[in-house]
Short mmCIF file of C-alpha atoms in Angstrom, two decimals:
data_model
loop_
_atom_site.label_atom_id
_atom_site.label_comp_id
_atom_site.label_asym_id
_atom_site.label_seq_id
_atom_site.Cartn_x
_atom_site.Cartn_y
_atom_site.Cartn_z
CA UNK S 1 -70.83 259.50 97.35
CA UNK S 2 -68.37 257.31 95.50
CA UNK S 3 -68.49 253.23 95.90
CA UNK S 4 -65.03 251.88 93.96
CA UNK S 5 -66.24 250.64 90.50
CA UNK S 6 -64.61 247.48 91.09
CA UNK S 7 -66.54 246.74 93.62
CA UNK S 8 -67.57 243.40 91.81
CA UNK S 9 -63.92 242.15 91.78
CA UNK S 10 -63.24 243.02 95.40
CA UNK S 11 -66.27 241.04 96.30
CA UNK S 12 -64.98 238.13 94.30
CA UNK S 13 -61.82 238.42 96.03
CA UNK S 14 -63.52 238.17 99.18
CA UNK S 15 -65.20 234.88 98.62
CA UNK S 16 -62.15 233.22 97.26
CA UNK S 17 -62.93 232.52 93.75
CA UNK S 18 -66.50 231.88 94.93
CA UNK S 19 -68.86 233.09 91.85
CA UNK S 20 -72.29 232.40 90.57
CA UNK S 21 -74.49 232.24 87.34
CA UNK S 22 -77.04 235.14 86.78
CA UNK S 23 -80.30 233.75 87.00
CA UNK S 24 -80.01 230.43 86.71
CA UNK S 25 -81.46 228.51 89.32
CA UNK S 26 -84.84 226.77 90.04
CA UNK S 27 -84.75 226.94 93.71
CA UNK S 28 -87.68 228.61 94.36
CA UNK S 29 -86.66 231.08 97.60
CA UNK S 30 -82.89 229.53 98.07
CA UNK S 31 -79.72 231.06 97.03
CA UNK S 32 -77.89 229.57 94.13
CA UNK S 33 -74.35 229.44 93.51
CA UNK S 34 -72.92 228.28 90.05
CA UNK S 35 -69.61 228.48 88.12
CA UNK S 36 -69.97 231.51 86.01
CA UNK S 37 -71.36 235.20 85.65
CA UNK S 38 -73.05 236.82 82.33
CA UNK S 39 -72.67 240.33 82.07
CA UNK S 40 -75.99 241.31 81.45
CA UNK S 41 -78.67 241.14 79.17
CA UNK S 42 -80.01 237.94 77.66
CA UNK S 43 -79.40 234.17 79.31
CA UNK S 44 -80.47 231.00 78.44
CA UNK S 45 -81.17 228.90 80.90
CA UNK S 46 -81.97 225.80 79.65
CA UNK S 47 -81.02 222.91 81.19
CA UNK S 48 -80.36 224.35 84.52
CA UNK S 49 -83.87 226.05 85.28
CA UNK S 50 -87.01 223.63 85.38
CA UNK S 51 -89.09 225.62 82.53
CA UNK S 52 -86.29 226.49 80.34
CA UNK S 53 -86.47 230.23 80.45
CA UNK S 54 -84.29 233.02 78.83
CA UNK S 55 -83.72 235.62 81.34
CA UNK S 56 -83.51 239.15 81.04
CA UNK S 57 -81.20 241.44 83.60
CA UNK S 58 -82.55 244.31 84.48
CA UNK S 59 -80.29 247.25 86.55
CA UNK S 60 -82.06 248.63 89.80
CA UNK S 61 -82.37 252.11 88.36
CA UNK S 62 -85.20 254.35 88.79
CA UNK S 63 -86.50 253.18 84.92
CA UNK S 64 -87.40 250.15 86.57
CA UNK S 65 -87.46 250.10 90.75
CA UNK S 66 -88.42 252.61 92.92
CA UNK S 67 -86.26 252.75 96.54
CA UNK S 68 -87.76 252.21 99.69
CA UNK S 69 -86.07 253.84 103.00
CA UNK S 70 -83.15 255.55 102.83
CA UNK S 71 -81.64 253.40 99.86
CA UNK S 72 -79.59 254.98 97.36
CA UNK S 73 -78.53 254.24 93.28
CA UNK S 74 -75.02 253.98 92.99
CA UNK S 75 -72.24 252.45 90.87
CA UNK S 76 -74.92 249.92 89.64
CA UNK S 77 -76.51 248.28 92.02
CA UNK S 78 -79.07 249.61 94.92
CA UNK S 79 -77.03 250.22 98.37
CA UNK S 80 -79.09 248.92 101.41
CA UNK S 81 -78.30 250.01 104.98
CA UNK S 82 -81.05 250.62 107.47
CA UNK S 83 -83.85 248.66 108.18
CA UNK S 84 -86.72 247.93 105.27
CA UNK S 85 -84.14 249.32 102.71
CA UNK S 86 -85.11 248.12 99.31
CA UNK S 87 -86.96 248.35 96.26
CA UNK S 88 -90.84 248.00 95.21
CA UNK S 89 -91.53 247.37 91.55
CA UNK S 90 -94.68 246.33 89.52
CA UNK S 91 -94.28 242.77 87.87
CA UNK S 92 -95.92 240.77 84.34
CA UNK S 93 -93.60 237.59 84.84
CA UNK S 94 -93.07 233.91 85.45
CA UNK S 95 -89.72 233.76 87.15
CA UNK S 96 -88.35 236.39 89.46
CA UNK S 97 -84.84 236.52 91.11
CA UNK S 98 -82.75 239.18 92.30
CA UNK S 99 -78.60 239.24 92.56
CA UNK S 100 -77.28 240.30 95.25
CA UNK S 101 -74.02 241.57 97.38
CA UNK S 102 -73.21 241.12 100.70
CA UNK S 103 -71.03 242.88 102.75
CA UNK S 104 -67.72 241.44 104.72
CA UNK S 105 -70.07 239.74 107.11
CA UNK S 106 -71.15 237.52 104.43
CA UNK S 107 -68.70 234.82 104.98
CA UNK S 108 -70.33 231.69 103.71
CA UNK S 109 -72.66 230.84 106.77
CA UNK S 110 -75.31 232.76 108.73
CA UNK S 111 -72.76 234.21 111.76
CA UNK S 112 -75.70 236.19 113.63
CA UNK S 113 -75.16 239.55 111.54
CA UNK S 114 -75.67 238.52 108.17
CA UNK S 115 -78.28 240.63 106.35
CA UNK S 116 -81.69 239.25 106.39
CA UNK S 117 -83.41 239.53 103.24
CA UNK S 118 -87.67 239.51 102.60
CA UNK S 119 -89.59 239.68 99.61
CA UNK S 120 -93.24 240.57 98.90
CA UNK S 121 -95.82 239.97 96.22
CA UNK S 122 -98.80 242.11 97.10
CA UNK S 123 -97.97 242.09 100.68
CA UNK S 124 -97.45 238.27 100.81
CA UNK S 125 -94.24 237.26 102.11
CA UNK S 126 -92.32 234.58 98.84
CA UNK S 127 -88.94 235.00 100.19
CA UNK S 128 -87.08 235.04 103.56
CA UNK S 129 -83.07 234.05 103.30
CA UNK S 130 -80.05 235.14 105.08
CA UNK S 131 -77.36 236.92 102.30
CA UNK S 132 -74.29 234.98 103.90
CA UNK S 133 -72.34 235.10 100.54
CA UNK S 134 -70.66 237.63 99.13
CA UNK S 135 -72.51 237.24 95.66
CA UNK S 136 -75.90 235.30 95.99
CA UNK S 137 -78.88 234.96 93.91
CA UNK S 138 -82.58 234.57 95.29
CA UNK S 139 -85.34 232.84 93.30
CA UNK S 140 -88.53 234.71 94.38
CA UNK S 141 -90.46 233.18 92.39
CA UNK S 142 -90.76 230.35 88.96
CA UNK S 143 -93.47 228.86 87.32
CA UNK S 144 -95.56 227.92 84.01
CA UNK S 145 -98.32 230.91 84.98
CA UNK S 146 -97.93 234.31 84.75
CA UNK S 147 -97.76 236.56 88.09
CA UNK S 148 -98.92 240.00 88.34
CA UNK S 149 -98.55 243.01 91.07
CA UNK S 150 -96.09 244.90 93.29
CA UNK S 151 -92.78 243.33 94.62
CA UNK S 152 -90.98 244.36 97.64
CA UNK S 153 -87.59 243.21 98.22
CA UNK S 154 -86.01 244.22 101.60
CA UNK S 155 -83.14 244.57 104.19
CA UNK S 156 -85.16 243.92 107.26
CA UNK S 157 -82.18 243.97 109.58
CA UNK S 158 -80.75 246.77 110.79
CA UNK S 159 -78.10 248.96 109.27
CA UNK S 160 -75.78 248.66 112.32
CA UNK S 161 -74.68 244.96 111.73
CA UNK S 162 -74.95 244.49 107.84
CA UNK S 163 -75.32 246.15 104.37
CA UNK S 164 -76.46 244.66 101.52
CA UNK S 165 -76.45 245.38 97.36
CA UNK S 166 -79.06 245.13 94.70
CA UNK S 167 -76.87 244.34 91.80
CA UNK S 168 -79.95 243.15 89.17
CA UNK S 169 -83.49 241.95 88.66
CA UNK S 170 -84.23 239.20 86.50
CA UNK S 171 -87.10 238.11 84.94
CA UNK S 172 -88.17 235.68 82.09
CA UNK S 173 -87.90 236.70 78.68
CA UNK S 174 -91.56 237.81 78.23
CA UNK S 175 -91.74 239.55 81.74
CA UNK S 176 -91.46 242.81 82.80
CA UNK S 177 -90.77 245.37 85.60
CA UNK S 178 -91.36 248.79 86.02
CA UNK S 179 -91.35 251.26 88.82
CA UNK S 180 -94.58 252.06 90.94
CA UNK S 181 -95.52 255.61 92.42
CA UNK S 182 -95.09 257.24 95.15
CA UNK S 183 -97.60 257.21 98.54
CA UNK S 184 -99.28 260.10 99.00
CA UNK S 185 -98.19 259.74 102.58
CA UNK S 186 -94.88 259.62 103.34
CA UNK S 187 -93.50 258.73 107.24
CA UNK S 188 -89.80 259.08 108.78
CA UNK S 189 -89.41 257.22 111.98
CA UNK S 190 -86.59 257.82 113.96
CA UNK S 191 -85.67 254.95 116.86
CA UNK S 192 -83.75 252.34 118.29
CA UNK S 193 -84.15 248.39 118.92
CA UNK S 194 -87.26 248.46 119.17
CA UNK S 195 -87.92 250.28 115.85
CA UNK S 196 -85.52 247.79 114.26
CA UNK S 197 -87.54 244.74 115.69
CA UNK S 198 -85.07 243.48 117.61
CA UNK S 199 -85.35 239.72 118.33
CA UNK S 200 -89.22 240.21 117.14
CA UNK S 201 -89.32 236.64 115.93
CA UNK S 202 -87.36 235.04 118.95
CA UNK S 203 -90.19 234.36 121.65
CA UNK S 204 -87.52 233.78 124.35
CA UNK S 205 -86.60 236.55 126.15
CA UNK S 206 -82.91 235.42 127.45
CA UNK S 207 -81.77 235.10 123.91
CA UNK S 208 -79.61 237.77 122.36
CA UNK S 209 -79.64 239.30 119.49
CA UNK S 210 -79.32 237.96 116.43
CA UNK S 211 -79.85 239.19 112.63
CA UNK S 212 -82.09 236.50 111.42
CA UNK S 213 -84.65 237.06 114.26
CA UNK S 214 -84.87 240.88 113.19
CA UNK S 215 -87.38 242.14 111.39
CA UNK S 216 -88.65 245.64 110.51
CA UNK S 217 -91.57 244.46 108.99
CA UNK S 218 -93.47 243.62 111.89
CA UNK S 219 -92.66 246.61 114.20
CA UNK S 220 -95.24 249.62 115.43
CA UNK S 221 -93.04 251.76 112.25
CA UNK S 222 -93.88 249.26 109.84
CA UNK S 223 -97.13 247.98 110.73
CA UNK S 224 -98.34 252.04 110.96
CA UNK S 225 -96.74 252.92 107.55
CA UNK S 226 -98.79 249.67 105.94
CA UNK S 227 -102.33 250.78 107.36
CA UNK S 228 -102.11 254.09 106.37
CA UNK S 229 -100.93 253.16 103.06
CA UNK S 230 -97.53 255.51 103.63
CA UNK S 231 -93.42 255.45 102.33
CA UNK S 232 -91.99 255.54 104.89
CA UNK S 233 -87.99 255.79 105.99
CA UNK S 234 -86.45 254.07 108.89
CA UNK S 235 -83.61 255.51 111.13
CA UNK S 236 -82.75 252.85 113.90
CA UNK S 237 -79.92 251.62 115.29
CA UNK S 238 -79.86 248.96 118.39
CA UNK S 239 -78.96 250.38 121.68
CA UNK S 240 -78.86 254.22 120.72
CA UNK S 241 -80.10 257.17 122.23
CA UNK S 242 -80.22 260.88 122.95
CA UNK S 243 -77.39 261.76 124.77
CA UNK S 244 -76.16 257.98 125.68
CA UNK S 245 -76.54 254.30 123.88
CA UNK S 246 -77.43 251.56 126.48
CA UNK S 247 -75.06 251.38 129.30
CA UNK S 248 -74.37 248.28 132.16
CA UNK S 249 -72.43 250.40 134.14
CA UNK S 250 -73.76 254.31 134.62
CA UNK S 251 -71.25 255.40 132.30
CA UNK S 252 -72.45 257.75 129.77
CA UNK S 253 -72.22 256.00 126.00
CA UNK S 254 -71.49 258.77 123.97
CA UNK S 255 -70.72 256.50 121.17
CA UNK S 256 -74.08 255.44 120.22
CA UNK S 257 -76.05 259.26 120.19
CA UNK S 258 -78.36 259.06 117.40
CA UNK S 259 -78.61 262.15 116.69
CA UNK S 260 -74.93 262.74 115.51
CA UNK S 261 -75.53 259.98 112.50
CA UNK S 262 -79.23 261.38 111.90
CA UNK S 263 -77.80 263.47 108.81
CA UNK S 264 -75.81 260.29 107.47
CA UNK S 265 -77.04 257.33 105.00
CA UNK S 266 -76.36 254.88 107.98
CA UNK S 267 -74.02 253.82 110.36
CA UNK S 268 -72.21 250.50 111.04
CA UNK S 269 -70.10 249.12 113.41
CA UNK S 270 -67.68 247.87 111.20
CA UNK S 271 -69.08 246.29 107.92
CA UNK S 272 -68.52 247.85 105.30
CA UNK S 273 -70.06 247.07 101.39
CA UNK S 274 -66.69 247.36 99.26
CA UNK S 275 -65.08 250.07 100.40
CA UNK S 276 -67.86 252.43 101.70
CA UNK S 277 -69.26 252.60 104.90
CA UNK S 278 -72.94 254.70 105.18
CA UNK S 279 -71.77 256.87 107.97
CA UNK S 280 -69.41 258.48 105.46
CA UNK S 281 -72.40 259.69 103.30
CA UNK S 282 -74.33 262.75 103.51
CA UNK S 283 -78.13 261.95 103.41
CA UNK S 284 -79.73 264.17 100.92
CA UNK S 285 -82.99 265.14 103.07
CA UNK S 286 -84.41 266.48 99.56
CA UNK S 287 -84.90 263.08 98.79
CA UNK S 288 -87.44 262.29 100.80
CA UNK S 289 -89.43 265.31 102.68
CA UNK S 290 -92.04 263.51 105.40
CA UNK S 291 -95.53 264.45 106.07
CA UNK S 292 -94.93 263.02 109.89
CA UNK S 293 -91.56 261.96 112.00
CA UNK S 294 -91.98 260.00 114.30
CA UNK S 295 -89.70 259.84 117.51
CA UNK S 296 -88.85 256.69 119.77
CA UNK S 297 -85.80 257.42 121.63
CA UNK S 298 -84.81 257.16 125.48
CA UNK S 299 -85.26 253.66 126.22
CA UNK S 300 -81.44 253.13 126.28
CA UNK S 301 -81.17 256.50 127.82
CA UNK S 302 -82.97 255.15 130.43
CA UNK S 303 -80.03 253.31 131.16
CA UNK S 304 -78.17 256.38 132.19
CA UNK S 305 -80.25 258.57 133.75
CA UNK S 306 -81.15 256.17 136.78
CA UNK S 307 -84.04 258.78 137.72
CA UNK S 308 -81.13 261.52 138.36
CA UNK S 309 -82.61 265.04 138.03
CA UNK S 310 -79.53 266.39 136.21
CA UNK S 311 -78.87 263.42 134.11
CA UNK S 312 -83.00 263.62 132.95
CA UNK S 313 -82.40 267.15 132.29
CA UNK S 314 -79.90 267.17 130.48
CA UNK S 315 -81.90 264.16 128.25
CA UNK S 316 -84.46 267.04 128.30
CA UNK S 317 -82.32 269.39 127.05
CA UNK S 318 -80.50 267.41 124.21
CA UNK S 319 -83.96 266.44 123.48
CA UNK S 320 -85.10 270.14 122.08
CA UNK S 321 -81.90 270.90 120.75
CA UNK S 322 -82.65 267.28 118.48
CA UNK S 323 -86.12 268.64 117.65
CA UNK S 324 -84.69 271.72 116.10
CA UNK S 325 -82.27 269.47 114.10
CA UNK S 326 -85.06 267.35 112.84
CA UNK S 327 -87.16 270.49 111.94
CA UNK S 328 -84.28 271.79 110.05
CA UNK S 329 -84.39 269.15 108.14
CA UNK S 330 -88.11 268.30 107.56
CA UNK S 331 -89.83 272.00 108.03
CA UNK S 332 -93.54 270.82 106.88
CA UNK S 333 -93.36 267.48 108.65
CA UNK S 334 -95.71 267.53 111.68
CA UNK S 335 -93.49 265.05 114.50
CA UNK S 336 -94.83 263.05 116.98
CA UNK S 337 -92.84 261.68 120.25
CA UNK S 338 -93.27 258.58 121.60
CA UNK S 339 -91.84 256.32 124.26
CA UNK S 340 -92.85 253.59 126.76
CA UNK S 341 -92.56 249.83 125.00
CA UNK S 342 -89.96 249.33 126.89
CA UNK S 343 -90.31 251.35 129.86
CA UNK S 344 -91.74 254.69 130.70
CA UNK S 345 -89.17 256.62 133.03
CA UNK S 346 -88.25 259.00 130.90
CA UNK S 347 -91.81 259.88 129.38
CA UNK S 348 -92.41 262.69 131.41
CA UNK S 349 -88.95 264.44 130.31
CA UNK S 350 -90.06 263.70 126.14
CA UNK S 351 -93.52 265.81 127.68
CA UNK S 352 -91.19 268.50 128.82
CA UNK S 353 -88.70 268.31 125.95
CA UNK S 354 -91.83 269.01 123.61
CA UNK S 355 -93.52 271.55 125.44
CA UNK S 356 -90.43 273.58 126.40
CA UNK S 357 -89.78 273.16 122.51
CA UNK S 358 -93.54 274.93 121.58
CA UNK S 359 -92.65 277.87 124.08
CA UNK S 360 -89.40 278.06 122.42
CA UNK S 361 -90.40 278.15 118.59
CA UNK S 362 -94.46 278.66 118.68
CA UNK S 363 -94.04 275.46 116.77
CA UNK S 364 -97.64 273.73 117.28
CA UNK S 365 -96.79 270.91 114.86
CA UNK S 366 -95.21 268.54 117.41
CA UNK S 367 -96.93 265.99 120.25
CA UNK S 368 -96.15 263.63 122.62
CA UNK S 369 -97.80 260.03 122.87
CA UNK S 370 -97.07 257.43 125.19
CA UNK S 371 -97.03 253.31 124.49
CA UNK S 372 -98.13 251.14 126.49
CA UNK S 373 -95.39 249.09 128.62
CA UNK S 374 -95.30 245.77 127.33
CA UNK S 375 -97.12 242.56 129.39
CA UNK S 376 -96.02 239.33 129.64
CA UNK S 377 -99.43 237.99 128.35
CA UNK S 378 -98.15 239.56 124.84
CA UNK S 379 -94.87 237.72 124.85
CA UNK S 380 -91.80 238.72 125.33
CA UNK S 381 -89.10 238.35 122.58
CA UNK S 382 -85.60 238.66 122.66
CA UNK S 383 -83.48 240.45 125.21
CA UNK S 384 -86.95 241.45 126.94
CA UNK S 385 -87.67 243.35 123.47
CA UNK S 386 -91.00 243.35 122.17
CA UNK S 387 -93.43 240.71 121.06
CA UNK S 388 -94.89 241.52 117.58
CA UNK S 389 -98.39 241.61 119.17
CA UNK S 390 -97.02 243.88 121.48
CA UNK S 391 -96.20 245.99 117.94
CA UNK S 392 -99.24 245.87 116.47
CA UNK S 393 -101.27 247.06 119.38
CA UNK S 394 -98.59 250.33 119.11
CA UNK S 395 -99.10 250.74 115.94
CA UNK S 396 -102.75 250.70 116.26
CA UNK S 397 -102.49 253.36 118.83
CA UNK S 398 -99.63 255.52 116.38
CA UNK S 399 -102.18 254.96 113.24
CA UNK S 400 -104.99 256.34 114.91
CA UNK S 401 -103.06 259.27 116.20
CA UNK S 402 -101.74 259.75 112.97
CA UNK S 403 -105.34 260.24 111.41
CA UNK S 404 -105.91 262.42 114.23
CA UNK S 405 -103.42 264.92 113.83
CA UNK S 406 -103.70 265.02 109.93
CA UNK S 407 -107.29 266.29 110.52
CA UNK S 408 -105.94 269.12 111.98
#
């Protein structure tokens, strides 16, 4: 689990001589881009910022941050692949920014797969920018009072298109940050587009996808994790299945099968953050161990199986043999399969799939629950994905299941 230690060079590289100063800028939720880089430590900012304040750097470690999703500490800086990947801290401060490195498909302007970055101060949103440079600094926040609570800073795009760093947290020279504690509650939820929230914030539903109108944060996952207070991890990648990704044509996609990438940190299509793609790194599962996983898969499958007996079978099939996977991995976790945002067809087989996997193991920790199909007088967002009020009403149906089977 190596990232190259000049990773900060390469990225320099990349942006042709592009660099920026630590810290240093006033722009209140912008990115910044100056002519020079501190090491660390102390900066003085006067004359650039408009209350003249030292900053301190502080390095995303787990003295001072505490990762969200399946985030990782490495070489320095906080590695963000899948969606809602990030950091939550607790804050005494009166200027907050964040450094941060993009991946190679930061390239100066917002290209449609740029990673879109969110930040939160006790659950309001202060920050919402695109990281299209390599190196980039956000100003979440600046001012002559003192602000208190719990920050959230997040990759709310999906892991598929874009990666993103944490490379330090800066605050004033009288602030400070610290880590918060874990949820009691703790949530895996394993998807596709729709658990990414896939064109959430486009209300047009022949646009295509697009990074910057993705957003995690206002999904069913998301939405279900907030109102029942819960960490939660994210596993969702656009167009994937169970035994085939979304396919035009019939043909089986046995390129996008989530379950072959479900033991990996993430999975890309081709960005990369330095050298280091997520797909090459094993997951530690030790890391986080969730009370409930949650299952959304066979919309794309859908695709495939056309209502064929054999091809909805064999969905079936694949379906178990990803259930025993899962409780492998998470052997306390009680998991709970949904499906039918986006269409129901395949419903009936996730019934099947869970009861043939009961018979099979005596495994009573396990249900099925089906969404209700979206309705035009909900919106429709991108790509026919969605609507966020579409989202919260699943979420409101998840949450209360949730309680449900926690009673038990």
């Amino acid at each position: 689990m190596k990232i190259s230690k000049k990773i900060t060079a390469f990225l320099v590289l990349a942006a042709l001589s592009m660099s920026f100063i630590c810290c240093a800028s006033s722009n209140v939720g912008g990115a910044t881009q100056g002519s020079g880089k501190d090491s660390g430590g102390e900066k003085d900012t006067s004359g650039d910022a408009a209350f003249n304040y030292k900053m301190i750097d502080f390095t995303p470690d787990s003295d001072h941050v505490r990762l969200l999703g399946r985030s990782i500490f490495t070489s320095g800086m906080v590695f963000m692949g899948y969606s809602s990947t990030g950091v939550e801290f607790n804050i005494s401060a009166k200027k907050l920014s964040v450094n941060m490195i993009g991946d190679s498909t930061a390239r100066g302007s917002d290209n449609g797969s740029a990673a879109r970055i969110v930040a939160f101060i006790n659950g309001e949103r202060k920050l919402d920018q695109m990281l299209v440079n390599p190196m980039q600094e956000f100003v979440i926040f600046e001012g002559a009072d003192v602000v208190e609570g719990v920050v959230q800073i997040l990759k709310v795009s999906e892991c598929s298109s874009s990666l993103a760093g944490i490379e330090s947290i800066c605050v004033d020279e009288e602030g400070t940050i610290s880590a918060t504690n874990p949820r009691d509650l703790k949530i895996e939820f394993i998807g596709d587009s729709i658990t990414c929230g896939y064109g959430v914030d486009d209300p047009i539903k022949e646009n295509h996808f697009r990074t910057s109108t993705e957003d995690n944060t206002k999904t069913y996952a998301y939405k279900t994790a907030a109102a029942l207070n819960a960490d939660y991890s994210m596993v969702s990648i656009s167009g994937w299945g169970i035994i085939s990704g979304y396919t035009g044509n019939g043909v089986k996609n046995e390129g996008s099968q989530l379950p072959k990438v479900y033991d990996k940190l993430g999975f890309t299509w081709g960005s990369s953050l330095g050298k280091t793609r997520p797909a090459n790194i094993d997951w530690d599962f030790s890391v986080f161990q969730p009370d409930l996983v949650v299952i959304n898969l066979g919309t794309n499958d859908a695709s495939y199986t056309k209502g064929k007996a054999d091809r909805i079978q064999e969905y079936t099939d694949a379906y178990v043999e990803f259930l025993r996977d899962v409780r492998s991995k998470n052997a306390d976790a009680y998991i709970i399969c949904c499906l039918g945002m986006m269409g129901q067809d395949l419903y009936p087989a996730v019934e099947k799939a869970v009861s043939s996997y009961k018979a099979e193991n005596g495994d009573e920790r396990i249900c099925a629950l089906k969404f209700d199909n979206q309705s035009f007088s909900d919106g429709i967002a991108a790509d026919w994905h969605p609507s966020e009020k579409t989202h919260t009403k699943a979420a409101a149906k998840l949450t209360a299941k949730v309680k449900e089977v926690l009673e038990k």
